[in-house]
Amino acid sequence: MLYETGIAGSDLIESVLPSAERRAKGPYAVIECFQEIPCNPCSDSCPFDAILPLEDINELPQLVPDLCTGCGICAGVCPGLAIFIIDESRGDGMATLSIPYEFLPLPQKDDLVAALDRSGAYVTDARVARVQRGRKGGTPLVTLSLPLDLVHEVRFFRAREAGDGEPLAMTGAETEDSQPMDEDAILCRCEGLTLGEVRQLIAEGYTTLDEIKRISRAGMGPCQARTCGPLIAREISRMTGIPLEEVEPSAHRPPVKSLPLSFFMEDADVTT
Ligand code: SF4
Ligand code: SF4
């Protein structure tokens, strides 16, 4: 499901949740990084060694829940915005969810926002409990107060427009058709390519993943199209009418993941 839709399925999500016993004790990090992206600031930044060191830069980070204090430092440095801090221990039927948030303006404490699930569909209204500006240039964390039973469903939110004093009017799941994505939405995070730019290229006649890659570098960053590839394919399908399963995948040549230089040097004669 992850590679077809860009959205993690429940099996993956459950695999990174600490035990119910640990979750009831206090705040903890959830690392929803499932794509073997070669990076490790989460592990390097944790002052409590609660994320195991990555021996291979392509490994998935592993949390040691009993060492995690829920401080949020890792969430502020993760370039993939893949780490969330959850506190289910309040005991009043509510929970908090801290979300890395890169947009401006930041919401204010006590603002009402629309809480969204991993696909961008509306889940519930939520109140902003805290806004932490990013430390040392890191990503700000916005903490939402939510009903406990929704805290594993919500992963993003939409702020109310500036000056909009009306209550949020979303009342059901927003589908791809009923709620088009913003043109400024980033499709390729590694190369900073927006949905609007991808649409422009498709409109100009670049209608395969390889063509879009060559003209824009989409998919040539560290994640090697794991995230943007399916999203661009979906956009090609939507704009051209080509069925999604017939959109040609882009060419991948070895090495398909990052490797240390020593890997290539093993058999090399370096005596000259
Ligand atoms: S929330 Fe804090 S303690 Fe937990 S893994 Fe992240 S940096 Fe470490
Ligand atoms: S993307 Fe985030 S969670 Fe994944 S390895 Fe990099 S820093 Fe860690």
PDB file of C-alpha atoms and ligand atoms in Angstrom:
ATOM      1  CA  MET A   1       0.000   0.000   0.000  1.00  0.00           C
ATOM      2  CA  LEU A   2       2.819   2.419   0.857  1.00  0.00           C
ATOM      3  CA  TYR A   3       4.389   2.257  -2.597  1.00  0.00           C
ATOM      4  CA  GLU A   4       1.063   2.411  -4.424  1.00  0.00           C
ATOM      5  CA  THR A   5      -0.493   5.299  -2.529  1.00  0.00           C
ATOM      6  CA  GLY A   6       2.276   6.953  -0.527  1.00  0.00           C
ATOM      7  CA  ILE A   7       0.245   6.206   2.620  1.00  0.00           C
ATOM      8  CA  ALA A   8       1.377   3.662   5.188  1.00  0.00           C
ATOM      9  CA  GLY A   9      -1.044   0.834   5.968  1.00  0.00           C
ATOM     10  CA  SER A  10      -2.128  -0.195   9.456  1.00  0.00           C
ATOM     11  CA  ASP A  11       0.368  -3.089   9.600  1.00  0.00           C
ATOM     12  CA  LEU A  12       3.316  -0.708   9.178  1.00  0.00           C
ATOM     13  CA  ILE A  13       1.880   1.848  11.556  1.00  0.00           C
ATOM     14  CA  GLU A  14       1.247  -0.733  14.273  1.00  0.00           C
ATOM     15  CA  SER A  15       4.762  -2.082  13.843  1.00  0.00           C
ATOM     16  CA  VAL A  16       6.273   1.167  15.153  1.00  0.00           C
ATOM     17  CA  LEU A  17       3.926   1.699  18.108  1.00  0.00           C
ATOM     18  CA  PRO A  18       5.263   0.945  21.590  1.00  0.00           C
ATOM     19  CA  SER A  19       3.310  -1.488  23.768  1.00  0.00           C
ATOM     20  CA  ALA A  20       0.029  -0.312  25.303  1.00  0.00           C
ATOM     21  CA  GLU A  21       1.704  -0.444  28.701  1.00  0.00           C
ATOM     22  CA  ARG A  22       4.502   1.933  27.616  1.00  0.00           C
ATOM     23  CA  ARG A  23       2.053   4.216  25.818  1.00  0.00           C
ATOM     24  CA  ALA A  24       0.040   4.672  29.002  1.00  0.00           C
ATOM     25  CA  LYS A  25       3.120   5.811  30.934  1.00  0.00           C
ATOM     26  CA  GLY A  26       3.919   9.078  29.167  1.00  0.00           C
ATOM     27  CA  PRO A  27       4.930  10.786  25.926  1.00  0.00           C
ATOM     28  CA  TYR A  28       6.828   8.847  23.293  1.00  0.00           C
ATOM     29  CA  ALA A  29       8.023   9.228  19.712  1.00  0.00           C
ATOM     30  CA  VAL A  30       6.432   7.422  16.787  1.00  0.00           C
ATOM     31  CA  ILE A  31       8.839   7.076  13.871  1.00  0.00           C
ATOM     32  CA  GLU A  32       6.834   6.618  10.683  1.00  0.00           C
ATOM     33  CA  CYS A  33       9.892   6.328   8.457  1.00  0.00           C
ATOM     34  CA  PHE A  34       9.299   3.281   6.293  1.00  0.00           C
ATOM     35  CA  GLN A  35      11.296   3.936   3.152  1.00  0.00           C
ATOM     36  CA  GLU A  36      14.974   3.214   3.854  1.00  0.00           C
ATOM     37  CA  ILE A  37      15.913   6.816   3.173  1.00  0.00           C
ATOM     38  CA  PRO A  38      19.644   7.250   3.710  1.00  0.00           C
ATOM     39  CA  CYS A  39      19.753   9.633   6.656  1.00  0.00           C
ATOM     40  CA  ASN A  40      20.155   9.491  10.406  1.00  0.00           C
ATOM     41  CA  PRO A  41      19.743  12.828  12.215  1.00  0.00           C
ATOM     42  CA  CYS A  42      17.017  11.276  14.376  1.00  0.00           C
ATOM     43  CA  SER A  43      19.422   8.787  15.871  1.00  0.00           C
ATOM     44  CA  ASP A  44      22.310  11.254  16.159  1.00  0.00           C
ATOM     45  CA  SER A  45      20.191  13.929  17.838  1.00  0.00           C
ATOM     46  CA  CYS A  46      18.530  11.894  20.601  1.00  0.00           C
ATOM     47  CA  PRO A  47      20.160  12.852  23.906  1.00  0.00           C
ATOM     48  CA  PHE A  48      18.821   9.697  25.557  1.00  0.00           C
ATOM     49  CA  ASP A  49      20.081   7.155  22.990  1.00  0.00           C
ATOM     50  CA  ALA A  50      16.479   6.132  22.473  1.00  0.00           C
ATOM     51  CA  ILE A  51      16.969   5.632  18.722  1.00  0.00           C
ATOM     52  CA  LEU A  52      19.485   2.910  17.992  1.00  0.00           C
ATOM     53  CA  PRO A  53      22.540   3.931  15.974  1.00  0.00           C
ATOM     54  CA  LEU A  54      22.149   3.078  12.301  1.00  0.00           C
ATOM     55  CA  GLU A  55      24.994   0.785  11.288  1.00  0.00           C
ATOM     56  CA  ASP A  56      23.877   1.055   7.668  1.00  0.00           C
ATOM     57  CA  ILE A  57      22.622   4.527   6.692  1.00  0.00           C
ATOM     58  CA  ASN A  58      19.744   2.859   4.789  1.00  0.00           C
ATOM     59  CA  GLU A  59      18.384   1.059   7.866  1.00  0.00           C
ATOM     60  CA  LEU A  60      15.041   2.041   9.318  1.00  0.00           C
ATOM     61  CA  PRO A  61      15.460   3.831  12.656  1.00  0.00           C
ATOM     62  CA  GLN A  62      14.481   1.757  15.699  1.00  0.00           C
ATOM     63  CA  LEU A  63      13.066   3.375  18.820  1.00  0.00           C
ATOM     64  CA  VAL A  64      13.790   2.003  22.289  1.00  0.00           C
ATOM     65  CA  PRO A  65      10.509   3.118  23.881  1.00  0.00           C
ATOM     66  CA  ASP A  66      11.639   2.788  27.486  1.00  0.00           C
ATOM     67  CA  LEU A  67      14.482   5.266  26.894  1.00  0.00           C
ATOM     68  CA  CYS A  68      12.311   7.800  25.081  1.00  0.00           C
ATOM     69  CA  THR A  69      11.100  10.795  27.109  1.00  0.00           C
ATOM     70  CA  GLY A  70       9.021  12.313  24.297  1.00  0.00           C
ATOM     71  CA  CYS A  71      11.233  15.428  24.310  1.00  0.00           C
ATOM     72  CA  GLY A  72      10.624  15.959  20.572  1.00  0.00           C
ATOM     73  CA  ILE A  73      14.211  16.791  19.589  1.00  0.00           C
ATOM     74  CA  CYS A  74      14.267  14.056  16.935  1.00  0.00           C
ATOM     75  CA  ALA A  75      10.972  15.263  15.444  1.00  0.00           C
ATOM     76  CA  GLY A  76      12.424  18.752  14.991  1.00  0.00           C
ATOM     77  CA  VAL A  77      15.465  17.552  13.037  1.00  0.00           C
ATOM     78  CA  CYS A  78      13.915  14.824  10.860  1.00  0.00           C
ATOM     79  CA  PRO A  79      14.001  16.121   7.256  1.00  0.00           C
ATOM     80  CA  GLY A  80      11.258  13.686   6.290  1.00  0.00           C
ATOM     81  CA  LEU A  81       8.804  15.053   8.907  1.00  0.00           C
ATOM     82  CA  ALA A  82       8.348  11.401   9.820  1.00  0.00           C
ATOM     83  CA  ILE A  83       8.416  11.619  13.620  1.00  0.00           C
ATOM     84  CA  PHE A  84       5.455  12.479  15.843  1.00  0.00           C
ATOM     85  CA  ILE A  85       5.260  12.788  19.617  1.00  0.00           C
ATOM     86  CA  ILE A  86       2.204  11.306  21.290  1.00  0.00           C
ATOM     87  CA  ASP A  87       1.042  11.489  24.889  1.00  0.00           C
ATOM     88  CA  GLU A  88      -1.805   9.144  25.798  1.00  0.00           C
ATOM     89  CA  SER A  89      -1.239   9.318  29.554  1.00  0.00           C
ATOM     90  CA  ARG A  90      -3.496  12.213  30.541  1.00  0.00           C
ATOM     91  CA  GLY A  91      -6.304   9.993  31.811  1.00  0.00           C
ATOM     92  CA  ASP A  92      -9.125  12.345  30.792  1.00  0.00           C
ATOM     93  CA  GLY A  93     -10.043  10.769  27.465  1.00  0.00           C
ATOM     94  CA  MET A  94      -7.833  13.229  25.584  1.00  0.00           C
ATOM     95  CA  ALA A  95      -4.335  12.871  24.136  1.00  0.00           C
ATOM     96  CA  THR A  96      -1.765  15.189  22.602  1.00  0.00           C
ATOM     97  CA  LEU A  97      -0.071  14.804  19.253  1.00  0.00           C
ATOM     98  CA  SER A  98       2.957  16.923  18.278  1.00  0.00           C
ATOM     99  CA  ILE A  99       3.342  17.372  14.531  1.00  0.00           C
ATOM    100  CA  PRO A 100       6.370  18.832  12.704  1.00  0.00           C
ATOM    101  CA  TYR A 101       4.936  21.783  10.787  1.00  0.00           C
ATOM    102  CA  GLU A 102       6.834  23.719   8.115  1.00  0.00           C
ATOM    103  CA  PHE A 103       4.208  26.196   7.004  1.00  0.00           C
ATOM    104  CA  LEU A 104       3.817  29.862   7.909  1.00  0.00           C
ATOM    105  CA  PRO A 105       2.203  31.503   9.659  1.00  0.00           C
ATOM    106  CA  LEU A 106       2.379  29.116  12.579  1.00  0.00           C
ATOM    107  CA  PRO A 107      -0.913  28.642  14.391  1.00  0.00           C
ATOM    108  CA  GLN A 108      -1.332  30.141  17.851  1.00  0.00           C
ATOM    109  CA  LYS A 109      -2.038  28.340  21.097  1.00  0.00           C
ATOM    110  CA  ASP A 110      -5.802  27.679  21.482  1.00  0.00           C
ATOM    111  CA  ASP A 111      -6.479  28.036  17.726  1.00  0.00           C
ATOM    112  CA  LEU A 112      -9.044  25.610  16.357  1.00  0.00           C
ATOM    113  CA  VAL A 113      -7.707  23.641  13.374  1.00  0.00           C
ATOM    114  CA  ALA A 114      -8.946  20.843  11.120  1.00  0.00           C
ATOM    115  CA  ALA A 115      -7.135  17.639  12.038  1.00  0.00           C
ATOM    116  CA  LEU A 116      -6.427  15.434   8.999  1.00  0.00           C
ATOM    117  CA  ASP A 117      -5.441  11.805   8.580  1.00  0.00           C
ATOM    118  CA  ARG A 118      -2.467  10.463   6.607  1.00  0.00           C
ATOM    119  CA  SER A 119      -4.342  10.839   3.323  1.00  0.00           C
ATOM    120  CA  GLY A 120      -5.337  14.437   4.058  1.00  0.00           C
ATOM    121  CA  ALA A 121      -8.946  13.580   4.886  1.00  0.00           C
ATOM    122  CA  TYR A 122     -10.669  15.505   7.633  1.00  0.00           C
ATOM    123  CA  VAL A 123     -10.972  13.659  10.964  1.00  0.00           C
ATOM    124  CA  THR A 124     -12.049  16.181  13.576  1.00  0.00           C
ATOM    125  CA  ASP A 125     -11.549  19.714  14.808  1.00  0.00           C
ATOM    126  CA  ALA A 126      -8.679  20.007  17.284  1.00  0.00           C
ATOM    127  CA  ARG A 127      -7.304  22.689  19.534  1.00  0.00           C
ATOM    128  CA  VAL A 128      -3.675  23.799  19.432  1.00  0.00           C
ATOM    129  CA  ALA A 129      -2.226  23.090  22.862  1.00  0.00           C
ATOM    130  CA  ARG A 130       1.340  24.296  22.255  1.00  0.00           C
ATOM    131  CA  VAL A 131       3.582  25.723  19.542  1.00  0.00           C
ATOM    132  CA  GLN A 132       7.322  25.138  19.852  1.00  0.00           C
ATOM    133  CA  ARG A 133       9.490  27.072  17.447  1.00  0.00           C
ATOM    134  CA  GLY A 134      12.237  24.964  15.920  1.00  0.00           C
ATOM    135  CA  ARG A 135      15.424  24.853  17.940  1.00  0.00           C
ATOM    136  CA  LYS A 136      18.560  25.870  16.030  1.00  0.00           C
ATOM    137  CA  GLY A 137      16.711  26.131  12.742  1.00  0.00           C
ATOM    138  CA  GLY A 138      14.815  22.877  13.251  1.00  0.00           C
ATOM    139  CA  THR A 139      11.193  22.318  12.298  1.00  0.00           C
ATOM    140  CA  PRO A 140       8.560  23.820  14.624  1.00  0.00           C
ATOM    141  CA  LEU A 141       6.341  21.360  16.482  1.00  0.00           C
ATOM    142  CA  VAL A 142       2.631  22.042  16.824  1.00  0.00           C
ATOM    143  CA  THR A 143       0.894  20.069  19.562  1.00  0.00           C
ATOM    144  CA  LEU A 144      -2.795  19.308  19.131  1.00  0.00           C
ATOM    145  CA  SER A 145      -5.175  18.208  21.847  1.00  0.00           C
ATOM    146  CA  LEU A 146      -7.390  15.403  20.511  1.00  0.00           C
ATOM    147  CA  PRO A 147      -9.773  12.696  21.671  1.00  0.00           C
ATOM    148  CA  LEU A 148      -7.642   9.721  22.719  1.00  0.00           C
ATOM    149  CA  ASP A 149      -9.280   7.350  20.228  1.00  0.00           C
ATOM    150  CA  LEU A 150      -8.279   9.563  17.277  1.00  0.00           C
ATOM    151  CA  VAL A 151      -4.640  10.188  18.136  1.00  0.00           C
ATOM    152  CA  HIS A 152      -3.320   7.364  15.925  1.00  0.00           C
ATOM    153  CA  GLU A 153      -5.485   8.455  13.025  1.00  0.00           C
ATOM    154  CA  VAL A 154      -4.545  12.150  12.855  1.00  0.00           C
ATOM    155  CA  ARG A 155      -1.171  13.069  11.370  1.00  0.00           C
ATOM    156  CA  PHE A 156      -1.580  16.595  10.028  1.00  0.00           C
ATOM    157  CA  PHE A 157      -3.855  19.592  10.250  1.00  0.00           C
ATOM    158  CA  ARG A 158      -5.050  22.473   8.209  1.00  0.00           C
ATOM    159  CA  ALA A 159      -4.894  25.898   9.788  1.00  0.00           C
ATOM    160  CA  ARG A 160      -7.804  28.250   9.463  1.00  0.00           C
ATOM    161  CA  GLU A 161      -7.136  30.943   6.854  1.00  0.00           C
ATOM    162  CA  ALA A 162      -5.872  34.242   8.257  1.00  0.00           C
ATOM    163  CA  GLY A 163      -8.815  36.465   9.123  1.00  0.00           C
ATOM    164  CA  ASP A 164     -11.302  33.631   8.780  1.00  0.00           C
ATOM    165  CA  GLY A 165     -13.338  33.760  11.937  1.00  0.00           C
ATOM    166  CA  GLU A 166     -15.917  31.199  10.859  1.00  0.00           C
ATOM    167  CA  PRO A 167     -15.948  27.705  12.325  1.00  0.00           C
ATOM    168  CA  LEU A 168     -14.277  25.058  10.200  1.00  0.00           C
ATOM    169  CA  ALA A 169     -16.846  23.736   7.797  1.00  0.00           C
ATOM    170  CA  MET A 170     -15.423  20.372   6.830  1.00  0.00           C
ATOM    171  CA  THR A 171     -17.812  17.702   7.898  1.00  0.00           C
ATOM    172  CA  GLY A 172     -16.668  14.517   6.217  1.00  0.00           C
ATOM    173  CA  ALA A 173     -13.777  12.740   4.574  1.00  0.00           C
ATOM    174  CA  GLU A 174     -12.307  14.928   1.853  1.00  0.00           C
ATOM    175  CA  THR A 175     -11.602  12.895  -1.210  1.00  0.00           C
ATOM    176  CA  GLU A 176      -9.018  13.563  -3.851  1.00  0.00           C
ATOM    177  CA  ASP A 177     -11.767  14.809  -6.153  1.00  0.00           C
ATOM    178  CA  SER A 178     -13.683  16.940  -3.669  1.00  0.00           C
ATOM    179  CA  GLN A 179     -10.613  18.604  -2.131  1.00  0.00           C
ATOM    180  CA  PRO A 180      -7.851  19.101  -4.711  1.00  0.00           C
ATOM    181  CA  MET A 181      -4.346  19.459  -3.347  1.00  0.00           C
ATOM    182  CA  ASP A 182      -2.833  22.908  -3.166  1.00  0.00           C
ATOM    183  CA  GLU A 183      -0.595  23.725  -6.162  1.00  0.00           C
ATOM    184  CA  ASP A 184       2.151  24.695  -3.708  1.00  0.00           C
ATOM    185  CA  ALA A 185       2.159  21.241  -2.119  1.00  0.00           C
ATOM    186  CA  ILE A 186       5.626  19.717  -2.381  1.00  0.00           C
ATOM    187  CA  LEU A 187       5.612  16.433  -4.311  1.00  0.00           C
ATOM    188  CA  CYS A 188       9.365  15.841  -4.442  1.00  0.00           C
ATOM    189  CA  ARG A 189      10.800  16.890  -1.096  1.00  0.00           C
ATOM    190  CA  CYS A 190      14.393  16.067  -2.045  1.00  0.00           C
ATOM    191  CA  GLU A 191      14.371  18.447  -5.014  1.00  0.00           C
ATOM    192  CA  GLY A 192      11.704  20.867  -3.792  1.00  0.00           C
ATOM    193  CA  LEU A 193       9.317  20.296  -6.694  1.00  0.00           C
ATOM    194  CA  THR A 194       5.719  21.418  -6.207  1.00  0.00           C
ATOM    195  CA  LEU A 195       2.518  19.912  -7.531  1.00  0.00           C
ATOM    196  CA  GLY A 196       2.018  23.056  -9.641  1.00  0.00           C
ATOM    197  CA  GLU A 197       5.431  22.610 -11.284  1.00  0.00           C
ATOM    198  CA  VAL A 198       4.718  18.946 -12.028  1.00  0.00           C
ATOM    199  CA  ARG A 199       1.355  19.867 -13.540  1.00  0.00           C
ATOM    200  CA  GLN A 200       3.034  22.512 -15.702  1.00  0.00           C
ATOM    201  CA  LEU A 201       5.513  19.942 -17.031  1.00  0.00           C
ATOM    202  CA  ILE A 202       2.754  17.444 -17.814  1.00  0.00           C
ATOM    203  CA  ALA A 203       0.818  20.190 -19.602  1.00  0.00           C
ATOM    204  CA  GLU A 204       3.953  20.946 -21.657  1.00  0.00           C
ATOM    205  CA  GLY A 205       4.054  17.318 -22.820  1.00  0.00           C
ATOM    206  CA  TYR A 206       6.352  15.579 -20.341  1.00  0.00           C
ATOM    207  CA  THR A 207       4.059  12.651 -19.658  1.00  0.00           C
ATOM    208  CA  THR A 208       6.336   9.891 -18.357  1.00  0.00           C
ATOM    209  CA  LEU A 209       8.128   9.640 -15.041  1.00  0.00           C
ATOM    210  CA  ASP A 210      11.485   9.511 -16.805  1.00  0.00           C
ATOM    211  CA  GLU A 211      10.795  12.673 -18.807  1.00  0.00           C
ATOM    212  CA  ILE A 212       9.766  14.546 -15.693  1.00  0.00           C
ATOM    213  CA  LYS A 213      12.817  13.228 -13.857  1.00  0.00           C
ATOM    214  CA  ARG A 214      15.201  14.367 -16.594  1.00  0.00           C
ATOM    215  CA  ILE A 215      13.761  17.857 -16.915  1.00  0.00           C
ATOM    216  CA  SER A 216      13.223  18.561 -13.220  1.00  0.00           C
ATOM    217  CA  ARG A 217      15.409  16.115 -11.216  1.00  0.00           C
ATOM    218  CA  ALA A 218      12.263  14.806  -9.466  1.00  0.00           C
ATOM    219  CA  GLY A 219      13.141  11.467  -7.922  1.00  0.00           C
ATOM    220  CA  MET A 220      16.914  11.979  -8.132  1.00  0.00           C
ATOM    221  CA  GLY A 221      17.414  12.902  -4.480  1.00  0.00           C
ATOM    222  CA  PRO A 222      18.265  10.637  -1.543  1.00  0.00           C
ATOM    223  CA  CYS A 223      14.849   8.952  -1.434  1.00  0.00           C
ATOM    224  CA  GLN A 224      15.170   7.917  -5.111  1.00  0.00           C
ATOM    225  CA  ALA A 225      11.487   8.557  -5.930  1.00  0.00           C
ATOM    226  CA  ARG A 226      10.146   6.348  -3.167  1.00  0.00           C
ATOM    227  CA  THR A 227       7.791   9.143  -2.129  1.00  0.00           C
ATOM    228  CA  CYS A 228       7.336  11.379  -5.164  1.00  0.00           C
ATOM    229  CA  GLY A 229       7.251   8.616  -7.803  1.00  0.00           C
ATOM    230  CA  PRO A 230       3.748   7.319  -7.001  1.00  0.00           C
ATOM    231  CA  LEU A 231       2.434  10.861  -6.522  1.00  0.00           C
ATOM    232  CA  ILE A 232       3.741  12.054  -9.905  1.00  0.00           C
ATOM    233  CA  ALA A 233       2.453   8.886 -11.591  1.00  0.00           C
ATOM    234  CA  ARG A 234      -0.978   9.577 -10.158  1.00  0.00           C
ATOM    235  CA  GLU A 235      -0.861  13.132 -11.479  1.00  0.00           C
ATOM    236  CA  ILE A 236       0.201  11.929 -14.957  1.00  0.00           C
ATOM    237  CA  SER A 237      -2.689   9.480 -14.934  1.00  0.00           C
ATOM    238  CA  ARG A 238      -5.163  12.105 -13.784  1.00  0.00           C
ATOM    239  CA  MET A 239      -4.109  14.701 -16.372  1.00  0.00           C
ATOM    240  CA  THR A 240      -3.594  12.427 -19.398  1.00  0.00           C
ATOM    241  CA  GLY A 241      -6.263   9.794 -18.809  1.00  0.00           C
ATOM    242  CA  ILE A 242      -3.671   7.000 -18.977  1.00  0.00           C
ATOM    243  CA  PRO A 243      -4.694   4.323 -16.437  1.00  0.00           C
ATOM    244  CA  LEU A 244      -2.387   4.505 -13.430  1.00  0.00           C
ATOM    245  CA  GLU A 245      -1.148   0.939 -13.899  1.00  0.00           C
ATOM    246  CA  GLU A 246      -0.049   1.848 -17.431  1.00  0.00           C
ATOM    247  CA  VAL A 247       2.043   4.870 -16.444  1.00  0.00           C
ATOM    248  CA  GLU A 248       5.565   3.713 -17.179  1.00  0.00           C
ATOM    249  CA  PRO A 249       7.814   3.488 -14.112  1.00  0.00           C
ATOM    250  CA  SER A 250      11.060   5.402 -14.280  1.00  0.00           C
ATOM    251  CA  ALA A 251      14.322   3.599 -14.911  1.00  0.00           C
ATOM    252  CA  HIS A 252      16.363   2.670 -11.867  1.00  0.00           C
ATOM    253  CA  ARG A 253      19.994   1.772 -12.240  1.00  0.00           C
ATOM    254  CA  PRO A 254      22.228   0.283  -9.613  1.00  0.00           C
ATOM    255  CA  PRO A 255      23.148   1.203  -6.988  1.00  0.00           C
ATOM    256  CA  VAL A 256      19.525   1.783  -5.998  1.00  0.00           C
ATOM    257  CA  LYS A 257      20.472   2.835  -2.489  1.00  0.00           C
ATOM    258  CA  SER A 258      23.338   4.734  -0.896  1.00  0.00           C
ATOM    259  CA  LEU A 259      26.469   2.709  -0.259  1.00  0.00           C
ATOM    260  CA  PRO A 260      29.751   3.644   1.423  1.00  0.00           C
ATOM    261  CA  LEU A 261      32.708   4.235  -0.905  1.00  0.00           C
ATOM    262  CA  SER A 262      34.432   1.259   0.727  1.00  0.00           C
ATOM    263  CA  PHE A 263      31.844  -0.998  -0.915  1.00  0.00           C
ATOM    264  CA  PHE A 264      33.160  -0.019  -4.351  1.00  0.00           C
ATOM    265  CA  MET A 265      36.783  -0.064  -3.228  1.00  0.00           C
ATOM    266  CA  GLU A 266      36.779  -3.634  -1.885  1.00  0.00           C
ATOM    267  CA  ASP A 267      38.298  -5.193  -4.993  1.00  0.00           C
ATOM    268  CA  ALA A 268      40.035  -2.099  -6.286  1.00  0.00           C
ATOM    269  CA  ASP A 269      43.799  -1.926  -6.501  1.00  0.00           C
ATOM    270  CA  VAL A 270      44.618   1.244  -4.536  1.00  0.00           C
ATOM    271  CA  THR A 271      48.387   0.698  -4.365  1.00  0.00           C
ATOM    272  CA  THR A 272      49.186   2.915  -7.354  1.00  0.00           C
TER     273      THR A 272
HETATM  274  S1  SF4 B   1      11.457  12.121  21.524  1.00  0.00           S
HETATM  275 FE1  SF4 B   1      13.409  12.714  22.527  1.00  0.00          FE
HETATM  276  S2  SF4 B   1      13.940  10.923  23.759  1.00  0.00           S
HETATM  277 FE2  SF4 B   1      12.380  10.226  22.304  1.00  0.00          FE
HETATM  278  S3  SF4 B   1      13.543   9.419  20.577  1.00  0.00           S
HETATM  279 FE3  SF4 B   1      13.096  11.582  20.118  1.00  0.00          FE
HETATM  280  S4  SF4 B   1      14.903  12.709  20.832  1.00  0.00           S
HETATM  281 FE4  SF4 B   1      14.970  10.677  21.797  1.00  0.00          FE
HETATM  282  S1  SF4 B   2      13.829  10.541   7.601  1.00  0.00           S
HETATM  283 FE1  SF4 B   2      13.673  11.135   9.771  1.00  0.00          FE
HETATM  284  S2  SF4 B   2      13.126   9.256  10.842  1.00  0.00           S
HETATM  285 FE2  SF4 B   2      13.863   8.665   8.838  1.00  0.00          FE
HETATM  286  S3  SF4 B   2      16.058   8.219   9.146  1.00  0.00           S
HETATM  287 FE3  SF4 B   2      15.919  10.383   8.494  1.00  0.00          FE
HETATM  288  S4  SF4 B   2      15.808  11.555  10.427  1.00  0.00           S
HETATM  289 FE4  SF4 B   2      15.356   9.414  10.920  1.00  0.00          FE
END
